[in-house]
């Protein structure tokens, strides 16, 4: 099993491969807004 990162944004859990965290340029609030549309 590969390593993964789990990002928590509100009630949403985002799972991404470790070291490839696409949200590194966002904080939790920005991610929440992006997911909410």
PDB file of N, CA and C in Angstrom:
ATOM      1  N   UNK A   1       0.851  -1.196   0.000  1.00  0.00           N
ATOM      2  CA  UNK A   1       0.000   0.000   0.000  1.00  0.00           C
ATOM      3  C   UNK A   1       0.880   1.238   0.000  1.00  0.00           C
ATOM      4  N   UNK A   2       0.567   2.170  -0.880  1.00  0.00           N
ATOM      5  CA  UNK A   2       1.351   3.392  -0.949  1.00  0.00           C
ATOM      6  C   UNK A   2       0.953   4.355   0.160  1.00  0.00           C
ATOM      7  N   UNK A   3       1.840   5.260   0.475  1.00  0.00           N
ATOM      8  CA  UNK A   3       1.537   6.266   1.491  1.00  0.00           C
ATOM      9  C   UNK A   3       0.571   7.284   0.908  1.00  0.00           C
ATOM     10  N   UNK A   4      -0.348   7.739   1.744  1.00  0.00           N
ATOM     11  CA  UNK A   4      -1.302   8.744   1.298  1.00  0.00           C
ATOM     12  C   UNK A   4      -1.387   9.872   2.312  1.00  0.00           C
ATOM     13  N   UNK A   5      -1.842  11.023   1.845  1.00  0.00           N
ATOM     14  CA  UNK A   5      -2.125  12.142   2.734  1.00  0.00           C
ATOM     15  C   UNK A   5      -3.637  12.283   2.818  1.00  0.00           C
ATOM     16  N   UNK A   6      -4.144  12.518   4.018  1.00  0.00           N
ATOM     17  CA  UNK A   6      -5.572  12.750   4.180  1.00  0.00           C
ATOM     18  C   UNK A   6      -5.757  14.200   4.609  1.00  0.00           C
ATOM     19  N   UNK A   7      -6.464  14.951   3.785  1.00  0.00           N
ATOM     20  CA  UNK A   7      -6.703  16.359   4.058  1.00  0.00           C
ATOM     21  C   UNK A   7      -8.138  16.510   4.523  1.00  0.00           C
ATOM     22  N   UNK A   8      -8.329  17.214   5.638  1.00  0.00           N
ATOM     23  CA  UNK A   8      -9.667  17.425   6.165  1.00  0.00           C
ATOM     24  C   UNK A   8     -10.100  18.851   5.867  1.00  0.00           C
ATOM     25  N   UNK A   9     -11.216  18.986   5.157  1.00  0.00           N
ATOM     26  CA  UNK A   9     -11.770  20.303   4.847  1.00  0.00           C
ATOM     27  C   UNK A   9     -13.244  20.280   5.240  1.00  0.00           C
ATOM     28  N   UNK A  10     -13.552  20.807   6.396  1.00  0.00           N
ATOM     29  CA  UNK A  10     -14.923  20.748   6.881  1.00  0.00           C
ATOM     30  C   UNK A  10     -15.299  19.304   7.161  1.00  0.00           C
ATOM     31  N   UNK A  11     -16.389  18.839   6.551  1.00  0.00           N
ATOM     32  CA  UNK A  11     -16.815  17.452   6.719  1.00  0.00           C
ATOM     33  C   UNK A  11     -16.289  16.556   5.611  1.00  0.00           C
ATOM     34  N   UNK A  12     -15.424  17.114   4.755  1.00  0.00           N
ATOM     35  CA  UNK A  12     -14.913  16.366   3.611  1.00  0.00           C
ATOM     36  C   UNK A  12     -13.530  15.826   3.898  1.00  0.00           C
ATOM     37  N   UNK A  13     -13.298  14.581   3.514  1.00  0.00           N
ATOM     38  CA  UNK A  13     -11.965  13.991   3.635  1.00  0.00           C
ATOM     39  C   UNK A  13     -11.395  13.839   2.236  1.00  0.00           C
ATOM     40  N   UNK A  14     -10.229  14.413   2.008  1.00  0.00           N
ATOM     41  CA  UNK A  14      -9.597  14.344   0.697  1.00  0.00           C
ATOM     42  C   UNK A  14      -8.362  13.467   0.817  1.00  0.00           C
ATOM     43  N   UNK A  15      -8.301  12.407   0.036  1.00  0.00           N
ATOM     44  CA  UNK A  15      -7.172  11.485   0.089  1.00  0.00           C
ATOM     45  C   UNK A  15      -6.341  11.652  -1.175  1.00  0.00           C
ATOM     46  N   UNK A  16      -5.054  11.902  -0.997  1.00  0.00           N
ATOM     47  CA  UNK A  16      -4.167  12.082  -2.144  1.00  0.00           C
ATOM     48  C   UNK A  16      -2.856  11.358  -1.878  1.00  0.00           C
ATOM     49  N   UNK A  17      -2.141  10.970  -2.934  1.00  0.00           N
ATOM     50  CA  UNK A  17      -0.851  10.308  -2.739  1.00  0.00           C
ATOM     51  C   UNK A  17       0.099  11.189  -1.942  1.00  0.00           C
ATOM     52  N   UNK A  18       0.857  10.600  -1.033  1.00  0.00           N
ATOM     53  CA  UNK A  18       1.796  11.356  -0.216  1.00  0.00           C
ATOM     54  C   UNK A  18       2.810  12.050  -1.110  1.00  0.00           C
ATOM     55  N   UNK A  19       3.091  13.316  -0.795  1.00  0.00           N
ATOM     56  CA  UNK A  19       4.073  14.058  -1.569  1.00  0.00           C
ATOM     57  C   UNK A  19       3.485  14.723  -2.799  1.00  0.00           C
ATOM     58  N   UNK A  20       2.210  14.463  -3.052  1.00  0.00           N
ATOM     59  CA  UNK A  20       1.564  15.080  -4.207  1.00  0.00           C
ATOM     60  C   UNK A  20       0.328  15.835  -3.748  1.00  0.00           C
ATOM     61  N   UNK A  21       0.456  16.492  -2.622  1.00  0.00           N
ATOM     62  CA  UNK A  21      -0.678  17.191  -2.039  1.00  0.00           C
ATOM     63  C   UNK A  21      -1.054  18.391  -2.898  1.00  0.00           C
ATOM     64  N   UNK A  22      -2.104  18.239  -3.698  1.00  0.00           N
ATOM     65  CA  UNK A  22      -2.507  19.267  -4.659  1.00  0.00           C
ATOM     66  C   UNK A  22      -2.983  20.538  -3.978  1.00  0.00           C
ATOM     67  N   UNK A  23      -3.334  20.417  -2.691  1.00  0.00           N
ATOM     68  CA  UNK A  23      -3.892  21.567  -1.988  1.00  0.00           C
ATOM     69  C   UNK A  23      -2.836  22.363  -1.241  1.00  0.00           C
ATOM     70  N   UNK A  24      -1.557  22.121  -1.528  1.00  0.00           N
ATOM     71  CA  UNK A  24      -0.499  22.785  -0.778  1.00  0.00           C
ATOM     72  C   UNK A  24      -0.580  24.303  -0.890  1.00  0.00           C
ATOM     73  N   UNK A  25      -1.226  24.800  -1.945  1.00  0.00           N
ATOM     74  CA  UNK A  25      -1.341  26.243  -2.132  1.00  0.00           C
ATOM     75  C   UNK A  25      -2.621  26.809  -1.550  1.00  0.00           C
ATOM     76  N   UNK A  26      -3.409  25.959  -0.891  1.00  0.00           N
ATOM     77  CA  UNK A  26      -4.672  26.408  -0.334  1.00  0.00           C
ATOM     78  C   UNK A  26      -4.692  26.167   1.163  1.00  0.00           C
ATOM     79  N   UNK A  27      -5.456  27.009   1.861  1.00  0.00           N
ATOM     80  CA  UNK A  27      -5.713  26.698   3.267  1.00  0.00           C
ATOM     81  C   UNK A  27      -7.088  26.026   3.338  1.00  0.00           C
ATOM     82  N   UNK A  28      -7.482  25.574   4.511  1.00  0.00           N
ATOM     83  CA  UNK A  28      -8.739  24.846   4.644  1.00  0.00           C
ATOM     84  C   UNK A  28      -9.934  25.630   4.127  1.00  0.00           C
ATOM     85  N   UNK A  29      -9.960  26.930   4.394  1.00  0.00           N
ATOM     86  CA  UNK A  29     -11.089  27.756   3.975  1.00  0.00           C
ATOM     87  C   UNK A  29     -11.190  27.813   2.458  1.00  0.00           C
ATOM     88  N   UNK A  30     -10.054  27.977   1.793  1.00  0.00           N
ATOM     89  CA  UNK A  30     -10.053  28.040   0.331  1.00  0.00           C
ATOM     90  C   UNK A  30     -10.509  26.716  -0.264  1.00  0.00           C
ATOM     91  N   UNK A  31     -10.048  25.617   0.325  1.00  0.00           N
ATOM     92  CA  UNK A  31     -10.444  24.306  -0.170  1.00  0.00           C
ATOM     93  C   UNK A  31     -11.945  24.121   0.006  1.00  0.00           C
ATOM     94  N   UNK A  32     -12.485  24.546   1.152  1.00  0.00           N
ATOM     95  CA  UNK A  32     -13.912  24.412   1.400  1.00  0.00           C
ATOM     96  C   UNK A  32     -14.713  25.193   0.368  1.00  0.00           C
ATOM     97  N   UNK A  33     -14.274  26.404   0.059  1.00  0.00           N
ATOM     98  CA  UNK A  33     -14.973  27.213  -0.938  1.00  0.00           C
ATOM     99  C   UNK A  33     -14.902  26.554  -2.307  1.00  0.00           C
ATOM    100  N   UNK A  34     -13.746  26.004  -2.650  1.00  0.00           N
ATOM    101  CA  UNK A  34     -13.577  25.368  -3.954  1.00  0.00           C
ATOM    102  C   UNK A  34     -14.515  24.163  -4.081  1.00  0.00           C
ATOM    103  N   UNK A  35     -14.625  23.375  -3.021  1.00  0.00           N
ATOM    104  CA  UNK A  35     -15.469  22.193  -3.063  1.00  0.00           C
ATOM    105  C   UNK A  35     -16.946  22.565  -3.042  1.00  0.00           C
ATOM    106  N   UNK A  36     -17.275  23.674  -2.372  1.00  0.00           N
ATOM    107  CA  UNK A  36     -18.665  24.100  -2.276  1.00  0.00           C
ATOM    108  C   UNK A  36     -19.143  24.740  -3.569  1.00  0.00           C
ATOM    109  N   UNK A  37     -18.208  25.207  -4.389  1.00  0.00           N
ATOM    110  CA  UNK A  37     -18.573  25.832  -5.645  1.00  0.00           C
ATOM    111  C   UNK A  37     -18.883  27.291  -5.416  1.00  0.00           C
TER     112      UNK A  37
END
